[in-house]
Coordinates of N, CA and C in Angstrom, one line a residue:
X1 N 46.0 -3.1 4.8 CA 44.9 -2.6 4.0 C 44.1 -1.6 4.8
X2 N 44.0 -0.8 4.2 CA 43.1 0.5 4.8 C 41.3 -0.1 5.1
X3 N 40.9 0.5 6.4 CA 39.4 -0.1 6.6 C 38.6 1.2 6.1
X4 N 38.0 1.1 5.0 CA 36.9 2.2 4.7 C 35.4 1.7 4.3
X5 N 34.7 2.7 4.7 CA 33.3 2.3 4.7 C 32.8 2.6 3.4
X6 N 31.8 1.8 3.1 CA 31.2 2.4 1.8 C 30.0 3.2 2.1
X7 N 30.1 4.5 0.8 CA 29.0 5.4 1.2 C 27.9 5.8 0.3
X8 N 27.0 5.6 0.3 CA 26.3 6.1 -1.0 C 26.7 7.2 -1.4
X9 N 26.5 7.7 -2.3 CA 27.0 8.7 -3.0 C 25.5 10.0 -3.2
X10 N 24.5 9.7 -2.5 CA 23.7 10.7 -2.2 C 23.4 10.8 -0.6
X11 N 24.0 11.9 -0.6 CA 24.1 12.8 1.1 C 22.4 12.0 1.5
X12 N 21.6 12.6 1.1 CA 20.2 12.2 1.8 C 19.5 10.6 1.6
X13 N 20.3 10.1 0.9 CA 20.1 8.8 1.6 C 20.7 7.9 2.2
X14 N 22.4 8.9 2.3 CA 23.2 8.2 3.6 C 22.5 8.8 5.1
X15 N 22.3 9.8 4.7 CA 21.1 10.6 6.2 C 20.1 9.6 6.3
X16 N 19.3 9.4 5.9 CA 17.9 8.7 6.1 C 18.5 7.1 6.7
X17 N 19.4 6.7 5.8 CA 19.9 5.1 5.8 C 21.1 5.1 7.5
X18 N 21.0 6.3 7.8 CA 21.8 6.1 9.0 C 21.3 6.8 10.3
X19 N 19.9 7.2 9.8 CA 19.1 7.5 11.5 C 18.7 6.9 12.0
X20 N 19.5 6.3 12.9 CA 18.9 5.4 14.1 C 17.6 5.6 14.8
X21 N 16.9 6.6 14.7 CA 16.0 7.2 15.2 C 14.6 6.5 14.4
X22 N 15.2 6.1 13.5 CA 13.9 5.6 12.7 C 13.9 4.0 12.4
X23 N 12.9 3.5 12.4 CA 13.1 1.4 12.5 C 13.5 1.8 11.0
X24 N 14.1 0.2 10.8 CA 14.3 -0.1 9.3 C 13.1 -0.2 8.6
X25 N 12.0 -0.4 8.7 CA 10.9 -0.6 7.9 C 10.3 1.0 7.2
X26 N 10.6 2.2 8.3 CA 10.5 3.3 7.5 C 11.9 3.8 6.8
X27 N 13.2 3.4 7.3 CA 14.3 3.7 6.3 C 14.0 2.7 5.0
X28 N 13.7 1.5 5.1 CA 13.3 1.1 3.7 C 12.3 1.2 2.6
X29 N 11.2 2.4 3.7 CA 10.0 2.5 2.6 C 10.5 3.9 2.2
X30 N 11.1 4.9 3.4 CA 11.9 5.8 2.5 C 12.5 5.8 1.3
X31 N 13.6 4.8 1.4 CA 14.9 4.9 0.3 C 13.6 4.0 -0.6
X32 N 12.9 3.1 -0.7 CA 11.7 2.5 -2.0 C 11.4 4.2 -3.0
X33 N 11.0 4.9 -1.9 CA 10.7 5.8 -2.6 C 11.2 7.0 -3.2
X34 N 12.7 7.1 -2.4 CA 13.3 8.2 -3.2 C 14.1 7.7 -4.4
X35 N 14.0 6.5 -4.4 CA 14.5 5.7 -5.7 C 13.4 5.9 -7.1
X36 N 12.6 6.2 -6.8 CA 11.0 5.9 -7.9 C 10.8 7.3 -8.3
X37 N 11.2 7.3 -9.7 CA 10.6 8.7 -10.4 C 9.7 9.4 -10.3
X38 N 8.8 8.4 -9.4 CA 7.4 9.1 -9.1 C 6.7 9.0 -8.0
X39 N 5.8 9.1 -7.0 CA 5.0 8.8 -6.1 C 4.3 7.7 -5.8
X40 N 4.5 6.9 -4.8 CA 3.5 5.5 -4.9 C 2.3 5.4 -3.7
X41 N 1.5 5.0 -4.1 CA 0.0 4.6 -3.4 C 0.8 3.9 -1.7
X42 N -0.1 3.3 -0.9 CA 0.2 2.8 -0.1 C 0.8 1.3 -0.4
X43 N -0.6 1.0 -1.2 CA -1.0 -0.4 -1.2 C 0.6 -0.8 -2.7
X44 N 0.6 -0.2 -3.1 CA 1.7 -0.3 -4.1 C 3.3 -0.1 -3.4
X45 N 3.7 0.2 -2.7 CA 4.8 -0.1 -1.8 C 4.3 -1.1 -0.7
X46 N 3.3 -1.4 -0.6 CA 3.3 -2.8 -0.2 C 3.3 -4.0 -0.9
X47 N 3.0 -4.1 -2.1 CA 3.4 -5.4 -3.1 C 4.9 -5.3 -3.6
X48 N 5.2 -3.8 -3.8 CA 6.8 -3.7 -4.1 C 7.7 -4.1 -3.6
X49 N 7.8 -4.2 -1.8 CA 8.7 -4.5 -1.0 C 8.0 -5.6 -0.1
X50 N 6.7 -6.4 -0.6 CA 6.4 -7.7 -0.1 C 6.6 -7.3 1.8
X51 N 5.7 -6.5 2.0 CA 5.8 -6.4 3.3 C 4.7 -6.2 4.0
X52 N 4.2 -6.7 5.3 CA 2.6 -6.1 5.7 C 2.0 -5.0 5.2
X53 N 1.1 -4.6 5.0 CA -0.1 -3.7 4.8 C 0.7 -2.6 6.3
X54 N 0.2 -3.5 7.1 CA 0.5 -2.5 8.7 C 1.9 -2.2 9.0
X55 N 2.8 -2.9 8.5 CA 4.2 -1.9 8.2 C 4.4 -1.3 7.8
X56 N 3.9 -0.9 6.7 CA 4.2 0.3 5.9 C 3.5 1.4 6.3
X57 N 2.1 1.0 7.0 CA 1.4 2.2 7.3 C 2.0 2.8 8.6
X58 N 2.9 2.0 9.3 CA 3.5 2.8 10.4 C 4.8 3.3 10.2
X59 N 5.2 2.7 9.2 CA 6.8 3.8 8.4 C 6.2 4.8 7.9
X60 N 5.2 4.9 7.4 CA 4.6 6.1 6.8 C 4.4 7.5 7.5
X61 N 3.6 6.3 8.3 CA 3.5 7.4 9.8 C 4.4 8.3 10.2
X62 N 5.6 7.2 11.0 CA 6.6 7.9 11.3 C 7.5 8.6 10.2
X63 N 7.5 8.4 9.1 CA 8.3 9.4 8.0 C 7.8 10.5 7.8
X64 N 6.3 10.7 8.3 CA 5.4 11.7 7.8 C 5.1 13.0 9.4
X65 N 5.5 11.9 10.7 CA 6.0 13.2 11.9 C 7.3 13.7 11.6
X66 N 8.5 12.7 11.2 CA 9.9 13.4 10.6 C 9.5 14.3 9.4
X67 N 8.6 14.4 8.9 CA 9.0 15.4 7.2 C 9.5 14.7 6.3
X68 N 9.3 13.8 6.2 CA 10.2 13.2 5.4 C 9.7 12.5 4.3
X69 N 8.5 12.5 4.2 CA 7.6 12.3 3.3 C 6.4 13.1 3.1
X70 N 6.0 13.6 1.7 CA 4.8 14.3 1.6 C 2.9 13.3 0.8
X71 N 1.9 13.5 1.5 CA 1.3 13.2 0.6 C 0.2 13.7 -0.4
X72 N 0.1 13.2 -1.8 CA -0.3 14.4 -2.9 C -1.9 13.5 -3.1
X73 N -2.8 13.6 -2.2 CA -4.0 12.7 -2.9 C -3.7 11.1 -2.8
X74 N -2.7 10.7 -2.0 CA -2.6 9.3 -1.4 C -1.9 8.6 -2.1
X75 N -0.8 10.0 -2.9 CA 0.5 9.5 -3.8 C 1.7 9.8 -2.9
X76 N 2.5 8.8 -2.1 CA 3.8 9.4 -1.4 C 4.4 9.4 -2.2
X77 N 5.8 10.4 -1.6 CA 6.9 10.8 -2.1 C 7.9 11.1 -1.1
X78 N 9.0 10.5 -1.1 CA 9.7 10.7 0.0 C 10.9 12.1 -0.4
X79 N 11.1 13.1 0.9 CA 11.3 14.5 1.0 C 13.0 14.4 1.3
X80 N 13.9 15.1 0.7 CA 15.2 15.0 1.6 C 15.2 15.4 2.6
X81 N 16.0 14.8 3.6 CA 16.2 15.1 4.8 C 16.9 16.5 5.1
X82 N 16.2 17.8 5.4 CA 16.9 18.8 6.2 C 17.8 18.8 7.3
X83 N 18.6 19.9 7.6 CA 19.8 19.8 8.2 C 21.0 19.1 7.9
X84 N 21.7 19.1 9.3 CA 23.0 18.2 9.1 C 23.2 16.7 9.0
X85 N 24.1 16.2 8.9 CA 24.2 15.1 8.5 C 24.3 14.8 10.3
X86 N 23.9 13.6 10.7 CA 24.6 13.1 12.3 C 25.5 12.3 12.4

């Protein structure tokens, strides 16, 4: 039997979901948000994904030195990842 990996089937969230460079707590508040038709508050991806207040504000953080998130008036939205895939 052949070993193959499973892959999401969008490039930018196999990118995001495979940068080691980033903890899981910002690849999970990422992919929360590139899943959501729309922009979410802070405090609202923190009841969503049941996780500290202060987790999320330091995934934010660091999603927001990567580009990877923009904010519209304290609505995030998470950005595709530019470049290459690693």
């Amino acid at each position: 039997m052949e070993n193959s990996i499973l892959r999401p089937a969008d490039p930018a969230l196999d990118q995001v979901l495979r940068d080691t460079e980033l903890v899981q707590s910002a690849r999970l508040v990422w992919a929360h948000l590139h899943n959501r038709p729309s922009g979410q508050r802070k405090a609202t991806i923190v009841r969503a994904l049941g996780v500290d207040k202060a987790v999320v504000y330091r995934a934010i953080k660091a999603l927001t030195e990567r580009g990877l998130v923009c904010d519209d008036d304290g609505v995030w939205t998470a950005i595709a990842p530019k470049g290459e895939v690693r």
